[in-house]
Short mmCIF file of C-alpha atoms in Angstrom, two decimals:
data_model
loop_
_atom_site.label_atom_id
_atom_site.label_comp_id
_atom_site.label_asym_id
_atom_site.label_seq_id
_atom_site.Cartn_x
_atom_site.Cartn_y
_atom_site.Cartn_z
CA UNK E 1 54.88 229.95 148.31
CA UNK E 2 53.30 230.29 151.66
CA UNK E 3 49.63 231.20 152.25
CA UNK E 4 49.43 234.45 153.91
CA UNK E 5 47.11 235.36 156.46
CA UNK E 6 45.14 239.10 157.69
CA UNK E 7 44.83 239.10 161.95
CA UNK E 8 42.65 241.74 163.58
CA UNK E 9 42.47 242.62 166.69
CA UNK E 10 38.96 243.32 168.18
CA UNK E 11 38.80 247.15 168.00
CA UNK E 12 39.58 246.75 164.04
CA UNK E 13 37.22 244.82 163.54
CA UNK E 14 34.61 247.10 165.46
CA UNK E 15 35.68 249.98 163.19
CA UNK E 16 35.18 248.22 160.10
CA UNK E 17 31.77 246.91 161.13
CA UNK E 18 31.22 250.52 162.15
CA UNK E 19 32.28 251.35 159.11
CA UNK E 20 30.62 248.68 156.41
CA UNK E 21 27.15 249.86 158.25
CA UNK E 22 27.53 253.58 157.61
CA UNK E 23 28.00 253.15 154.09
CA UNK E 24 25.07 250.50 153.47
CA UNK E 25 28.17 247.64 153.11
CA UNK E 26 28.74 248.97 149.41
CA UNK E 27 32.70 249.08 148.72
CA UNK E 28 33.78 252.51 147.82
CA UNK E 29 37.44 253.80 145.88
CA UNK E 30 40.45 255.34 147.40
CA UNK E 31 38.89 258.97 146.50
CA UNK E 32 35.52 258.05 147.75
CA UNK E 33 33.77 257.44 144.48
CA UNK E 34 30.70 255.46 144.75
CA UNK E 35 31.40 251.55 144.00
CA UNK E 36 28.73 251.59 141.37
CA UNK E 37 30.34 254.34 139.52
CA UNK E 38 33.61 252.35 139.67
CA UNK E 39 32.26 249.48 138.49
CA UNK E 40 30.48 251.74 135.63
CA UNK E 41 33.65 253.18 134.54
CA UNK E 42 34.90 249.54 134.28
CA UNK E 43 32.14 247.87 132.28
CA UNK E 44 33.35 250.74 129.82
CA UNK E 45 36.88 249.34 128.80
CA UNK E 46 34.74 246.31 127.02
CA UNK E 47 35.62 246.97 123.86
CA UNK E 48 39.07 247.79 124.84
CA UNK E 49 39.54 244.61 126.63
CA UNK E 50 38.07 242.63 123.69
CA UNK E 51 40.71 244.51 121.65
CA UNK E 52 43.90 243.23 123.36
CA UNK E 53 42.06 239.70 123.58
CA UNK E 54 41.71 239.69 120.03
CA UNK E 55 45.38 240.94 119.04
CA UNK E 56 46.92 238.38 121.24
CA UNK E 57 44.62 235.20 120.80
CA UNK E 58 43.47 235.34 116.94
CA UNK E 59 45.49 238.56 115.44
CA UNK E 60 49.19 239.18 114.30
CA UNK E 61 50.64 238.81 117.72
CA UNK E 62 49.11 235.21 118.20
CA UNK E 63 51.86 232.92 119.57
CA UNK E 64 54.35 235.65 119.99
CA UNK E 65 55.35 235.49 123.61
CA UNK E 66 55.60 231.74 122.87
CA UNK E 67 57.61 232.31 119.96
CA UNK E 68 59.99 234.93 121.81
CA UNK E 69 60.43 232.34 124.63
CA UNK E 70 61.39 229.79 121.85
CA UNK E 71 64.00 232.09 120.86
CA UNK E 72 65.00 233.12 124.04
CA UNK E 73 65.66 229.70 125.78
CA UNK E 74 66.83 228.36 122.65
CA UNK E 75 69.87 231.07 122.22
CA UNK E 76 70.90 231.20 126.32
CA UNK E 77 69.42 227.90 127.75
CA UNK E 78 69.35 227.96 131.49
CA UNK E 79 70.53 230.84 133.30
CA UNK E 80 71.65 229.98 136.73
CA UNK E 81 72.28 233.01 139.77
CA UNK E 82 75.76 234.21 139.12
CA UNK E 83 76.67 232.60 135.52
CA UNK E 84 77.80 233.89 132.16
CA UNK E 85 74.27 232.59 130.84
CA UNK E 86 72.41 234.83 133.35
CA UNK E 87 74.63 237.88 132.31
CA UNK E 88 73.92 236.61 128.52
CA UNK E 89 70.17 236.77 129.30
CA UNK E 90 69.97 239.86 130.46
CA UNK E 91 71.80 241.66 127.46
CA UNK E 92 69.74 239.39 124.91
CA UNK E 93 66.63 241.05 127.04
CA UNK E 94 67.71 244.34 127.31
CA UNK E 95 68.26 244.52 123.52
CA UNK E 96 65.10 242.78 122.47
CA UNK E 97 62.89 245.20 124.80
CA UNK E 98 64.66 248.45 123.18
CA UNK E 99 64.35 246.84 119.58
CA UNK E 100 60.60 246.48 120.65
CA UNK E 101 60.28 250.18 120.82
CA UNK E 102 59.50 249.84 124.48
CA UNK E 103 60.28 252.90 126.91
CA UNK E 104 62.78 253.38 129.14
CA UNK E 105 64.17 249.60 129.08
CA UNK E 106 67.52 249.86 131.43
CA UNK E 107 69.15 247.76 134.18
CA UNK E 108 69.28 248.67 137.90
CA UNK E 109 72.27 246.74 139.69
CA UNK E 110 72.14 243.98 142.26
CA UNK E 111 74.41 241.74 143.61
CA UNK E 112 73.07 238.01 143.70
CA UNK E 113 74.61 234.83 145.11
CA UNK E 114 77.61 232.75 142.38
CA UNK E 115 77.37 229.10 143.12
CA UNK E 116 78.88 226.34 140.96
CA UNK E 117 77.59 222.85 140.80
CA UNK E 118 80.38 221.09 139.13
CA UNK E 119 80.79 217.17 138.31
CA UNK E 120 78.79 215.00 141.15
CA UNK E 121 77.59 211.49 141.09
CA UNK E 122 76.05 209.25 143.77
CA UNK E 123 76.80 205.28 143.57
CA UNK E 124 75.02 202.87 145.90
CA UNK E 125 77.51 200.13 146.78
CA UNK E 126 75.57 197.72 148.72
CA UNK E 127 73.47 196.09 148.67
CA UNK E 128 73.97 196.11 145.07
CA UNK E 129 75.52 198.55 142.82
CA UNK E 130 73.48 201.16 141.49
CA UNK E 131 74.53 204.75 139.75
CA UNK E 132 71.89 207.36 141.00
CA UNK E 133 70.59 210.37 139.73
CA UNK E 134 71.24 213.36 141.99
CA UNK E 135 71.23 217.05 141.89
CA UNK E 136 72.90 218.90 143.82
CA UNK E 137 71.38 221.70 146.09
CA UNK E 138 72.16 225.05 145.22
CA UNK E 139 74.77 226.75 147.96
CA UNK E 140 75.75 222.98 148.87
CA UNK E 141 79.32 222.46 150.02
CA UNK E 142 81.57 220.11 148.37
CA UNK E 143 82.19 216.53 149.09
CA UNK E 144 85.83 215.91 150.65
CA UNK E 145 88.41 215.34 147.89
CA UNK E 146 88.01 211.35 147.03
CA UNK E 147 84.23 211.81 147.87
CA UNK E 148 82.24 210.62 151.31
CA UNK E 149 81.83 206.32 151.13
CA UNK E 150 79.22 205.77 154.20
CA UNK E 151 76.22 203.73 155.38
CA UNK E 152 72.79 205.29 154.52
CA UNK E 153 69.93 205.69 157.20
CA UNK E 154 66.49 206.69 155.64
CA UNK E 155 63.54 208.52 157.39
CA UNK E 156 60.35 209.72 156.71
CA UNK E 157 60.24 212.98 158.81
CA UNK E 158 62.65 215.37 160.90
CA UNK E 159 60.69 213.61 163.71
CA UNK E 160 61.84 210.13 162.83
CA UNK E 161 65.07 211.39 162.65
CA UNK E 162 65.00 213.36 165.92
CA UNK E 163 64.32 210.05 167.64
CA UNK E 164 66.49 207.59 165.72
CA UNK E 165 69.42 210.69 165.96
CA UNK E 166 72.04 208.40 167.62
CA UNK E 167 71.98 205.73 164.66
CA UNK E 168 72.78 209.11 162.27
CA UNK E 169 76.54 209.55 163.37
CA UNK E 170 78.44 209.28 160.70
CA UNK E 171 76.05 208.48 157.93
CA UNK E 172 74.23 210.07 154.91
CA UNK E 173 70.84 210.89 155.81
CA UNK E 174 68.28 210.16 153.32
CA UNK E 175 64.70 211.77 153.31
CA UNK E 176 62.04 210.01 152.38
CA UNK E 177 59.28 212.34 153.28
CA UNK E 178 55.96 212.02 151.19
CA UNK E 179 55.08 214.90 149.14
CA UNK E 180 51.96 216.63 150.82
CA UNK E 181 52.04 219.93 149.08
CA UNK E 182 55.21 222.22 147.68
CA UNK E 183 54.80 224.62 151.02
CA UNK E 184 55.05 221.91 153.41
CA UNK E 185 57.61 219.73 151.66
CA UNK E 186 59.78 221.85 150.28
CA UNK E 187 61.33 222.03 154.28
CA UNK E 188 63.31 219.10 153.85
CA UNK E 189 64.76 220.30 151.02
CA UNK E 190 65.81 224.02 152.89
CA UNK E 191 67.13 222.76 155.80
CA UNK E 192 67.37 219.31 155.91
CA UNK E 193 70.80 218.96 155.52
CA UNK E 194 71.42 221.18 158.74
CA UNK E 195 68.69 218.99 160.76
CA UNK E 196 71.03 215.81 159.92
CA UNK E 197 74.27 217.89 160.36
CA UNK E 198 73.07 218.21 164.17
CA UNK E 199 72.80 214.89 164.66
CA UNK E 200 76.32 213.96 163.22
CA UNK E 201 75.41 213.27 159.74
CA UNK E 202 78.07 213.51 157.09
CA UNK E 203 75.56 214.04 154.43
CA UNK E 204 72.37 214.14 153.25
CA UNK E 205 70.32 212.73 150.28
CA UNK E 206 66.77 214.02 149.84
CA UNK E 207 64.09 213.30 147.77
CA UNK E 208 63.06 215.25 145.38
CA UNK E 209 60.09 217.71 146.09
CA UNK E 210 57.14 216.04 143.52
CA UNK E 211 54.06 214.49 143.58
CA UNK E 212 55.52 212.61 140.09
CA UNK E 213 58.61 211.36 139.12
CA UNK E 214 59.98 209.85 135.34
CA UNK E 215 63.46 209.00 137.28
CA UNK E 216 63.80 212.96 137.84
CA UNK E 217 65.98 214.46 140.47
CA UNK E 218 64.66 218.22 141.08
CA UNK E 219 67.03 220.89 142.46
CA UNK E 220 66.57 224.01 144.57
CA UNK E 221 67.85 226.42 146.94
CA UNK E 222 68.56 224.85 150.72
CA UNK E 223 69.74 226.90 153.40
CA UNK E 224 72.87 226.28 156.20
CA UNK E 225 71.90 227.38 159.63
CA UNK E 226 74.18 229.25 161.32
CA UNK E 227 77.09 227.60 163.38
CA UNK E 228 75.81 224.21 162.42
CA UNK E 229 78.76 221.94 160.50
CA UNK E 230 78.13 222.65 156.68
CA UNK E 231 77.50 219.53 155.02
CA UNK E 232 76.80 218.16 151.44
CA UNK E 233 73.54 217.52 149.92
CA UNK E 234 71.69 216.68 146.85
CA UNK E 235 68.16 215.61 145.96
CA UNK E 236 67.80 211.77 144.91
CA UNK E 237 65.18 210.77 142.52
CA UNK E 238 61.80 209.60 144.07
CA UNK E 239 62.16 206.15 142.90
CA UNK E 240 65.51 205.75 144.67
CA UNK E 241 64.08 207.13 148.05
CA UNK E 242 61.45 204.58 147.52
CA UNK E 243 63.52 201.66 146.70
CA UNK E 244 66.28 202.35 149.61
CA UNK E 245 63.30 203.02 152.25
CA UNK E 246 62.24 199.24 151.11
CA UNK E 247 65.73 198.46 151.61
CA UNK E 248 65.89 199.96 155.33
CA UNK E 249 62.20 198.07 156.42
CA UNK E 250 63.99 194.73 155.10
CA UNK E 251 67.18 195.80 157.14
CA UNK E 252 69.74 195.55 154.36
CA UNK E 253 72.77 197.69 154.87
CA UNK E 254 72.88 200.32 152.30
CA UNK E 255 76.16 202.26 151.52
CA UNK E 256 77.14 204.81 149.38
CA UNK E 257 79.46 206.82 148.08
CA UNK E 258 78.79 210.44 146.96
CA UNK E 259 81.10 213.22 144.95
CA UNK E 260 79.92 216.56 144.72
CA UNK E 261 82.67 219.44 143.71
CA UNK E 262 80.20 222.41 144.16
CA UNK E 263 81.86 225.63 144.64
CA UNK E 264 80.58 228.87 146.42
CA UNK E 265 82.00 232.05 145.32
CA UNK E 266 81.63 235.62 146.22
CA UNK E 267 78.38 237.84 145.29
CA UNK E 268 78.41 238.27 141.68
CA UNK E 269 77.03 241.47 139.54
CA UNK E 270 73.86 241.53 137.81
CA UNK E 271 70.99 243.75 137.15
CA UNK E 272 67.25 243.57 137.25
CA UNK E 273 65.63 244.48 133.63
CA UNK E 274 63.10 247.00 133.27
CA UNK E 275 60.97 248.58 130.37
CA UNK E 276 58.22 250.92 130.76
CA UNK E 277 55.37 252.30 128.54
CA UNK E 278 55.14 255.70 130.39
CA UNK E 279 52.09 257.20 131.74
CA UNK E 280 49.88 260.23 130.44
CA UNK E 281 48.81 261.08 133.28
CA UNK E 282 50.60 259.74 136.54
CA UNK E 283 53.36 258.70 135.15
CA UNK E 284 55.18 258.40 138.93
CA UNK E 285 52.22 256.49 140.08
CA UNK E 286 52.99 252.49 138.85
CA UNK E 287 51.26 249.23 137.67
CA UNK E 288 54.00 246.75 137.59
CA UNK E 289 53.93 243.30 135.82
CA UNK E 290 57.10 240.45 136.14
CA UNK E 291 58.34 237.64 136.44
CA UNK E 292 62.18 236.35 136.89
CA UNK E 293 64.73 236.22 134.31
CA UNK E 294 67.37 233.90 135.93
CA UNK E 295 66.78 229.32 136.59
CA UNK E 296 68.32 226.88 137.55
CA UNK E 297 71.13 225.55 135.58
CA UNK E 298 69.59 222.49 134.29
CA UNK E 299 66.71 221.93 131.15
CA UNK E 300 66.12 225.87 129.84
CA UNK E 301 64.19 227.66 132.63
CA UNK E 302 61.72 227.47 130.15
CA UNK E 303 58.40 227.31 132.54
CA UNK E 304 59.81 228.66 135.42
CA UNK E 305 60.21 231.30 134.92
CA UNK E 306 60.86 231.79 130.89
CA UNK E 307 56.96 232.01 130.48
CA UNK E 308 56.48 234.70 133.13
CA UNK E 309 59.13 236.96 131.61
CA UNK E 310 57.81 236.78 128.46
CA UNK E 311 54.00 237.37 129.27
CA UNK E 312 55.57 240.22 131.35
CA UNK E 313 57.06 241.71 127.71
CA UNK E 314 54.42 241.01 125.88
CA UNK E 315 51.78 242.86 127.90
CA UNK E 316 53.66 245.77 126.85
CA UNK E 317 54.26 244.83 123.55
CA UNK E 318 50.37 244.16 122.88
CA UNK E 319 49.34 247.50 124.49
CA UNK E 320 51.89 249.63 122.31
CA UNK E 321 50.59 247.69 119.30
CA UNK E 322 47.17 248.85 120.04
CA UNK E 323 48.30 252.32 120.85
CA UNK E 324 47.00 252.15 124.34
CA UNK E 325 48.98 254.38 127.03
CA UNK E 326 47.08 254.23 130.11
CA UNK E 327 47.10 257.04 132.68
CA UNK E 328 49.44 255.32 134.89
CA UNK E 329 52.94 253.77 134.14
CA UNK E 330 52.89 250.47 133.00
CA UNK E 331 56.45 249.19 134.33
CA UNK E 332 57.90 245.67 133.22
CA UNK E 333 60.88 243.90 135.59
CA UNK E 334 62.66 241.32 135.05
CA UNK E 335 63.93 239.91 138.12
CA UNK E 336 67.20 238.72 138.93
CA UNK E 337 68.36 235.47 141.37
CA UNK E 338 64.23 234.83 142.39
CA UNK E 339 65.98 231.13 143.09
CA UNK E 340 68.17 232.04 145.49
CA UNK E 341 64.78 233.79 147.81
CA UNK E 342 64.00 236.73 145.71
CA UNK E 343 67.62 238.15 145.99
CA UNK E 344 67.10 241.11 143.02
CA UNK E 345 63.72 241.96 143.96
CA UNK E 346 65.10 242.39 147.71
CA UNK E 347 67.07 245.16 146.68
CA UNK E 348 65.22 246.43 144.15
CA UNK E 349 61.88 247.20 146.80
CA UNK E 350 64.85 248.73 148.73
CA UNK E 351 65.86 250.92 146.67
CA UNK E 352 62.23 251.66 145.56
CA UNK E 353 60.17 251.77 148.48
CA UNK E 354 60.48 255.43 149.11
CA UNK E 355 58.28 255.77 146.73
CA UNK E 356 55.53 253.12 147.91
CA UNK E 357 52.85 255.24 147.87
CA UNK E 358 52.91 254.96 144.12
CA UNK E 359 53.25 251.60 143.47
CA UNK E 360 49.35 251.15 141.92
CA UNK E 361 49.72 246.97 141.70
CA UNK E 362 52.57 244.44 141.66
CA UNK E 363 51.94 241.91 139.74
CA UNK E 364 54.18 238.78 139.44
CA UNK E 365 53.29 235.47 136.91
CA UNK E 366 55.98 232.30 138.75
CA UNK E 367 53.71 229.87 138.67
CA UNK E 368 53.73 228.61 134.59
CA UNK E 369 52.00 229.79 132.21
CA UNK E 370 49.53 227.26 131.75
CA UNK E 371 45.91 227.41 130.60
CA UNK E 372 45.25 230.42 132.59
CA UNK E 373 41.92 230.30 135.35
CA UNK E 374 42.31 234.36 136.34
CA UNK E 375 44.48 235.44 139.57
CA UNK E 376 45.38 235.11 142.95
CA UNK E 377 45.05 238.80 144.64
CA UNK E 378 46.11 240.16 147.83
CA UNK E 379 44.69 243.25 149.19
CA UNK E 380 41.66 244.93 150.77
CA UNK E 381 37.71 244.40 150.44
CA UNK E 382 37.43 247.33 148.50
CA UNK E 383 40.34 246.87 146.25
CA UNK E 384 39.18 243.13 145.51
CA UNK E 385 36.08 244.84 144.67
CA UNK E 386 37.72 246.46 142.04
CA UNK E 387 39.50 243.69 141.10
CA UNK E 388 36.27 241.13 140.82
CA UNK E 389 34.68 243.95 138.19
CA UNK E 390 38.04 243.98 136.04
CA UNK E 391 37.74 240.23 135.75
CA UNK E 392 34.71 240.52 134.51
CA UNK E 393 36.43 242.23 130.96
CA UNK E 394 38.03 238.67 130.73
CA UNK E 395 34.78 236.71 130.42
CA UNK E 396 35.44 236.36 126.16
CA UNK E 397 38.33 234.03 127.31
CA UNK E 398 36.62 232.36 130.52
CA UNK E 399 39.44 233.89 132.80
CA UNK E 400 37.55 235.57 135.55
CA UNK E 401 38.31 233.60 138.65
CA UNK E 402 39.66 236.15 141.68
CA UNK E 403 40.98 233.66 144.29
CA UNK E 404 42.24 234.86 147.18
CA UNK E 405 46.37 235.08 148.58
CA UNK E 406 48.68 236.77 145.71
CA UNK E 407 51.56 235.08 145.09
CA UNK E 408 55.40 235.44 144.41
CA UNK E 409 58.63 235.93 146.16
CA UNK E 410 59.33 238.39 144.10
CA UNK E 411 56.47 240.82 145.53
CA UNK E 412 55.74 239.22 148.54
CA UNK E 413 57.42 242.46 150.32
CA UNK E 414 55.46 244.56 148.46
CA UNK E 415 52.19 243.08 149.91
CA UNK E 416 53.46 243.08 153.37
CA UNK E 417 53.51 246.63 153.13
CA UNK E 418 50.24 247.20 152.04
CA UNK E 419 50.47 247.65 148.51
CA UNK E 420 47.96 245.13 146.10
CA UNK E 421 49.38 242.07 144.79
CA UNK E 422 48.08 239.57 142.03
CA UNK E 423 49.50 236.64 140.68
CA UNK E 424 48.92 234.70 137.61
CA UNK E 425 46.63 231.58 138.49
CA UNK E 426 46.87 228.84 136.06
CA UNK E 427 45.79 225.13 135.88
CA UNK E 428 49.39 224.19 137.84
CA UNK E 429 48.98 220.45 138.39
CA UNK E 430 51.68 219.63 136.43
CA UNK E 431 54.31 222.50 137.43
CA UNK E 432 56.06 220.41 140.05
CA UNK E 433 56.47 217.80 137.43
CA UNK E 434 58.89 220.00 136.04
CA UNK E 435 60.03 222.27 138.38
CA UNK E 436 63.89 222.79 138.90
CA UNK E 437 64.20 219.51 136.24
CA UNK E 438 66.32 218.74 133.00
CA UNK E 439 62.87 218.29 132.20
CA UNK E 440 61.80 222.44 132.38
CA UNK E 441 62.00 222.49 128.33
CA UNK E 442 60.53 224.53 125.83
CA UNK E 443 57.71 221.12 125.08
CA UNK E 444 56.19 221.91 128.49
CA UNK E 445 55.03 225.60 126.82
CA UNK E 446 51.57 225.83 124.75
CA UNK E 447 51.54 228.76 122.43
CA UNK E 448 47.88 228.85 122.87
CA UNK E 449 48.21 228.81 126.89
CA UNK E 450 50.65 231.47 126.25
CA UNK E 451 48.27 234.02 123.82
CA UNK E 452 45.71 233.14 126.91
CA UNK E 453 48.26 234.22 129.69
CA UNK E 454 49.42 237.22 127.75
CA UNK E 455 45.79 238.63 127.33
CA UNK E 456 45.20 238.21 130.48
CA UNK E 457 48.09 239.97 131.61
CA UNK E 458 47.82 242.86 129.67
CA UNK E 459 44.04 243.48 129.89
CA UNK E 460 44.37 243.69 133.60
CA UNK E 461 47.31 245.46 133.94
CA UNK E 462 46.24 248.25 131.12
CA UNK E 463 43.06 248.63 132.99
CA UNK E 464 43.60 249.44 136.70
CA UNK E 465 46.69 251.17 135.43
CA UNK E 466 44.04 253.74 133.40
CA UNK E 467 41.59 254.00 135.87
CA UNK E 468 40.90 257.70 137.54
CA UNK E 469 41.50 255.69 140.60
CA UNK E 470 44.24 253.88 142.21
CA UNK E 471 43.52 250.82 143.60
CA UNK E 472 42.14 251.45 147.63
CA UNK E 473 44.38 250.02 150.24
#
């Protein structure tokens, strides 16, 4: 979830002045139509736009995709990289798309990390017992048999614990690092445990990455670096990081012990889940809409990323309802291990990218599926051009907002390459509430959010899929 960022050098940017002044600064499409003719030929899907708003927010596919969620998280519950839920989830999928009288729905195979947490627990000793809430971090090693009993020293930032690195021998590390945004805290949670490992730590204890907390630990993926000692760690809630940092400043001794029985097993077997509604046209040429089918193995994955699934489905379904095949393909995937850094889509642009110059616009929703504000997009003037005129069709629902920076894991290769990105943008101030929580639960989902998100989703994926233009790059 990092911003992303377009350098120049200084004879680019001569050209495209060069360029912007021979053709009066007006934007123009891949095939050199005229901008205003674009934009023309956009105003004129209206009606069609107003359609698939209609079906999904007031007509007989209102609260569907919320209703198919339901269902969905309801019959598998969380679905964790590597575990008999996941594969369950992906069958359940794969049957639901075919019964939906979707098009080509099949599974490409990937191989994605297998990590178990097992039982774990976290007791603080002194200076008082106290049973804490902990998750474990996903690829964590196990405590030693009997568990790690040690004395705790707490900082605030991988500089504090650079300088105080001789008092970290032998202890668990705990991070108390404030919560500045998800992209610059999340660090701690990545590598911290191999920062403290360096230093001699035994283990780590880090709190979670929120700006709130109900007494919620969050989980996550963290990363060992190489040939640095592999040690445990877990994220604490952010009222114990609090409480023991108070601890620490009054210079009470705090020990605990800590029993984690994670396991780490080979790469498992699993696919990525795909359905199509083919195009009349170009049908090699590619519009493609997802969002990720596995979680984490606690609440029901719910939010992240049930909701962006099941907008990603019911795009599709909404356009075959209508009878709408655009000129382009209109390709659904379901990604498998996003968690573990975007392991299924990895492989699947891979095995795909020969064919790059087809991909139209990846499109990935990972953010919740909130009341939706319009999307994030990644790609050049002209194409945002483009893009700023298809918002437009989404006035009826006050969705138009074009921000800038696409979004996703799961298609951030994509955009490196060149190819235009969006992401779902939604009012998110409460997603990191939730995120990687027992608290990720169908109550977090709005049905109406949902119809919103779907619409959305489909009106601007139908359209710049049917255009007589692909998108310019």
């Amino acid at each position: 979830m990092q911003g992303r960022q377009i350098k120049q050098c200084g004879l680019f940017s001569l050209t495209l002045l060069a360029t912007f002044l021979h053709c009066s600064c007006l934007p123009h499409s891949t095939g050199g139509k005229p901008f205003p003719e674009t934009a023309k030929e956009i105003a004129s899907y209206t009606k069609v736009a107003k359609s698939i708003i209609d079906l999904a927010v007031y007509g007989k596919a209102q609260n569907r995709s919320y209703e198919r969620l339901a269902d969905f998280t309801d019959t598998i519950g969380n679905r964790v990289s590597g575990s008999k839920n996941l594969d369950l989830a992906i069958k359940y999928m794969f049957s639901a798309l075919r019964k939906d009288g979707l098009e080509n729905v099949h599974l490409e195979p990937v191989k994605i990390p297998h990590w178990v947490r097992g039982e774990e627990s976290a007791m603080m000793l002194q200076p008082r017992n106290h049973t804490m809430a902990i998750l474990g971090l996903g690829s964590s090693v196990a405590t030693p048999q009997g568990g790690i009993e040690a004395e705790v020293l707490v900082v605030e930032s991988f500089e504090e614990l650079k300088k105080r690195q001789k008092e970290a021998i032998g202890k668990i590390v705990v991070y108390n690092q404030p919560f500045v945004s998800y992209a610059e805290t999340v660090q701690y949670r990545e590598i911290g445990a191999s920062k403290a490992a360096e230093v001699g730590a035994v283990a780590t204890l880090i709190r979670s990455i929120t700006p709130f907390s109900i007494n919620s630990p969050h989980t996550g993926w963290q990363g060992y670096q190489e040939g640095v000692q592999k040690i445990p760690t877990a994220c604490i809630t952010v009222e114990d990081a609090m409480m023991m940092a108070r601890m620490a400043k009054r210079g009470q001794r705090i020990v605990v012990r800590l029993t984690m029985n994670a396991q780490n097993f080979p790469d498992a077997d699993s696919f990525n889940t795909v359905a199509e509604i083919i195009g009349s046209e170009h049908p090699e040429q590619v519009v493609l809409l997802s969002g990720h089918l596995d979680s984490w193995d606690v609440g029901q994955g719910a939010m992240d990323d049930g909701g962006g699934a099941l907008i990603s489905w019911e795009a599709l379904s909404l356009l075959k309802d209508l009878g709408l095949r655009p000129r382009r393909t209109l390709r659904t995937v379901l990604w498998s291990a996003e968690e573990q850094g975007g392991v299924g889509a990895q492989q699947y642009f891979q095995l795909h990218k020969v064919n790059i110059s087809n991909f139209n616009l990846v499109m990935e929703s990972d953010l919740g599926t909130f009341s939706p504000l319009g999307l994030q997009f990644t790609g050049s003037a002209q194409a945002r051009a483009v893009m700023a005129e298809v918002m437009k069709l989404l006035k009826p629902i006050n969705t138009t907002t074009l921000e800038e920076h696409g979004e996703g894991v799961d298609i951030e290769m994509w955009m490196d390459a060149g190819v235009p990105g969006a992401s779902l943008h939604v009012a998110d101030s409460r997603y990191f509430w939730f995120h990687h929580t027992n608290g990720d639960t169908m109550s977090v989902q709005s049905p109406i959010e949902m119809n919103l998100c779907s619409a959305l989703w489909a009106v601007v994926a139908y359209v710049v899929a049917d255009l007589e233009e692909m998108l310019p790059r």
